[in-house]
Coordinates of C-alpha atoms in Angstrom, one line a residue:
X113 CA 0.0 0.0 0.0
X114 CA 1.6 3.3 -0.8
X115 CA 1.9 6.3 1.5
X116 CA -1.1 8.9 1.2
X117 CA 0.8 12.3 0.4
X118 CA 0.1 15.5 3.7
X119 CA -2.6 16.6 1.4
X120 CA -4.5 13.4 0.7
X121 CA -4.2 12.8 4.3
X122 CA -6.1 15.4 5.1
X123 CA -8.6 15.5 2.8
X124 CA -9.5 12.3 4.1
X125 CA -9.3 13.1 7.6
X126 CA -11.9 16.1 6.8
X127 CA -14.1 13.1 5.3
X128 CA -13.9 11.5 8.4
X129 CA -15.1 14.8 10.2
X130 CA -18.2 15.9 8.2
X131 CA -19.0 11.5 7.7
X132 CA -19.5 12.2 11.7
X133 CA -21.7 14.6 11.2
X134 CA -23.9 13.0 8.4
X135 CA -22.1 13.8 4.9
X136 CA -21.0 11.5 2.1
X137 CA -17.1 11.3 2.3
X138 CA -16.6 12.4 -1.1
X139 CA -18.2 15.7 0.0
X140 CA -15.4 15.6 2.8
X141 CA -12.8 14.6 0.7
X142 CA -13.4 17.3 -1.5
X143 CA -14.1 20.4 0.8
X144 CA -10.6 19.1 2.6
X145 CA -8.5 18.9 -0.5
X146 CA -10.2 22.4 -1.8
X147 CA -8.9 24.0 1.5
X148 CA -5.4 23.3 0.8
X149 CA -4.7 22.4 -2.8
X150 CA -2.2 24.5 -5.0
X151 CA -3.6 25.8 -7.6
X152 CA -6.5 26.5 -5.5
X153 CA -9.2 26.1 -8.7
X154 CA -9.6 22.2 -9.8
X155 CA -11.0 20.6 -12.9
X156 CA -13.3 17.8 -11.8
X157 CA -10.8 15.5 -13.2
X158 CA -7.6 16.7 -10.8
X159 CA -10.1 16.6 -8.5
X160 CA -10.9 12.9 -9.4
X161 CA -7.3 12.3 -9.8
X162 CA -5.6 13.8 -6.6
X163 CA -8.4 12.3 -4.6
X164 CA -8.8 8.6 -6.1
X165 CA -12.4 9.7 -6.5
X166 CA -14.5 8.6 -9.3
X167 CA -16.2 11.4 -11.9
X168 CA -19.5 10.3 -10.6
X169 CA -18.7 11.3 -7.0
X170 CA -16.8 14.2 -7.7
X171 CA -19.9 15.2 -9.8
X172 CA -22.3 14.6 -6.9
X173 CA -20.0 15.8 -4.0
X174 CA -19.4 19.5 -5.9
X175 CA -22.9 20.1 -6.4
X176 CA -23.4 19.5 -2.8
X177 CA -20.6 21.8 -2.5
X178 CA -22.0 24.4 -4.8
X179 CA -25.5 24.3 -3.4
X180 CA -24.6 24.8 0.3
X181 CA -22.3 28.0 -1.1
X182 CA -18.8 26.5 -0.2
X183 CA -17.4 26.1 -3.4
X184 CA -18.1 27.7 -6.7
X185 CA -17.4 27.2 -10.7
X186 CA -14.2 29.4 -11.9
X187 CA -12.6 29.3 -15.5
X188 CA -10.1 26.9 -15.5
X189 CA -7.2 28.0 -17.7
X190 CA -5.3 25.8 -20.2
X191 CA -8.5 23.4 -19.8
X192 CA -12.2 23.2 -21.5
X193 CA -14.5 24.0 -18.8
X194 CA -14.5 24.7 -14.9
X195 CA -13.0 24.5 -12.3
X196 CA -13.6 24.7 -8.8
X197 CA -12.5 26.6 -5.3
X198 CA -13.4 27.2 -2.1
X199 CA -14.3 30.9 -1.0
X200 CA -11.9 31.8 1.6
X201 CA -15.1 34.0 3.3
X202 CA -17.9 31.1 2.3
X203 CA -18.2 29.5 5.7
X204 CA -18.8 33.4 7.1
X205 CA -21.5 33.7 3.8
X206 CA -23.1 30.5 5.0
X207 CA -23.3 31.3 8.9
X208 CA -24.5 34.8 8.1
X209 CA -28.1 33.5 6.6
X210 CA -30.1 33.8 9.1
X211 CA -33.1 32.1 6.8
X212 CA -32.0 28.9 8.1
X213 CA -32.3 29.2 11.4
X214 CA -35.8 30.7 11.2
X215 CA -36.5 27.9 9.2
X216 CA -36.2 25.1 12.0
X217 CA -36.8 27.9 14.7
X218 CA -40.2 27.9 12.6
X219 CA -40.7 24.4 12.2
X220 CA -40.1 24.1 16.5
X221 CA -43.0 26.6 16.6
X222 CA -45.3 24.3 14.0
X223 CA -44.1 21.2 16.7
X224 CA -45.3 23.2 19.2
X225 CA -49.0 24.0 18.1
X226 CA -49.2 20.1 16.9
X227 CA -48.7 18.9 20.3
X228 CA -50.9 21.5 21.8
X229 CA -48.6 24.5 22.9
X230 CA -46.0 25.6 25.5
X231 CA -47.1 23.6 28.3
X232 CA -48.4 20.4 26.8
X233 CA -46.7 17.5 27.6
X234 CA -43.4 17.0 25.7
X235 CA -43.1 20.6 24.9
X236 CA -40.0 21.3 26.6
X237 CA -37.9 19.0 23.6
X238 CA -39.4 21.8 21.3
X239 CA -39.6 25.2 23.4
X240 CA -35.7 24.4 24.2
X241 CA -35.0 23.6 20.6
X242 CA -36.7 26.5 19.1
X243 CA -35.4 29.2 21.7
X244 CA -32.1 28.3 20.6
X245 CA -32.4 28.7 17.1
X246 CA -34.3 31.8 17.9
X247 CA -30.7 32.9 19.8
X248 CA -28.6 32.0 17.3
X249 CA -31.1 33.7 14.6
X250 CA -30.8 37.0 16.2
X251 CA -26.9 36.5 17.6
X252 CA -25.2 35.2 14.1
X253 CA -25.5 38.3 12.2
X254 CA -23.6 40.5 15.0
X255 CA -21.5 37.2 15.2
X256 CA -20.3 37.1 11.8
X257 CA -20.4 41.1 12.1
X258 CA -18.1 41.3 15.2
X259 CA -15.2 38.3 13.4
X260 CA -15.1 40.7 10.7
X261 CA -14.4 43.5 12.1
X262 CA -11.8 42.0 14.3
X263 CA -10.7 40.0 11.0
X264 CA -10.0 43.0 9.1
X265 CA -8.3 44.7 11.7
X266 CA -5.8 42.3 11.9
X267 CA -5.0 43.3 7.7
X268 CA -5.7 40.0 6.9
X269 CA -8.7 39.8 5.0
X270 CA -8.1 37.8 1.7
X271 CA -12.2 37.5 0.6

């Protein structure tokens, strides 16, 4: 068996990561070696290649990556079509929506008037549930707010 290059290494240790928390590998694989790749863009088949992927999961695993806003098409040059990178501010683009956590702070509240309302029995599951995404709905914003103003104080901002 031959020795998995720094790089590979990682990208497969970020599969393990986000496979803990639900997500095909591939996706994993690919975020991880989009982090830390040189050239940062990627055709789908350096992708493929670098990763021992196949094109069907690197097909399936970018549009996962596009559609949750971590990585997007760029011109690839010196090849026929795309390729891909990671924003370096698309984790701060994703946590700034605050649509999604009014969407399950919502969905707690529908719970809430199935079961019969804030005291019913069971109700604390969804009251605790929904008061935190109602937190973190009104806290991310002047979250994301307060990193980047502390980011870009530091001169550092690259996004």
């Amino acid at each position: 068996m031959t020795e998995l290059s720094a790089q590979r290494r990682y990208a497969e240790d970020a599969a393990v990561v986000l496979s803990g928390l639900g997500l095909p590998p591939a996706y994993g694989k690919l975020l991880g070696w989009l982090l830390i790749c040189d050239p940062p863009g990627q055709t789908s088949s350096q992708l493929a290649e670098g990763l021992g992927l196949s094109k069907g999961s690197v097909s399936t695993g970018m549009r996962l990556l596009e559609s949750s806003g971590l990585a997007r098409r760029v011109p690839a040059p010196g090849h026929r079509g795309h390729a891909y990178e990671v924003r370096p501010d698309a984790i701060i683009r994703i946590a700034a929506d605050a649509a999604k956590f009014r969407v399950f702070r919502e969905l707690m509240e529908q719970g809430l008037a199935v079961i019969g309302g804030e005291e019913a029995p069971g109700s604390e599951r969804l009251r605790v549930m929904r008061d935190f995404y109602a937190f973190i709905e009104r806290e991310m914003p002047r979250l994301v707010e307060r990193f980047e103003s502390e980011y870009t104080g530091k001169g550092e901002g690259d996004g």
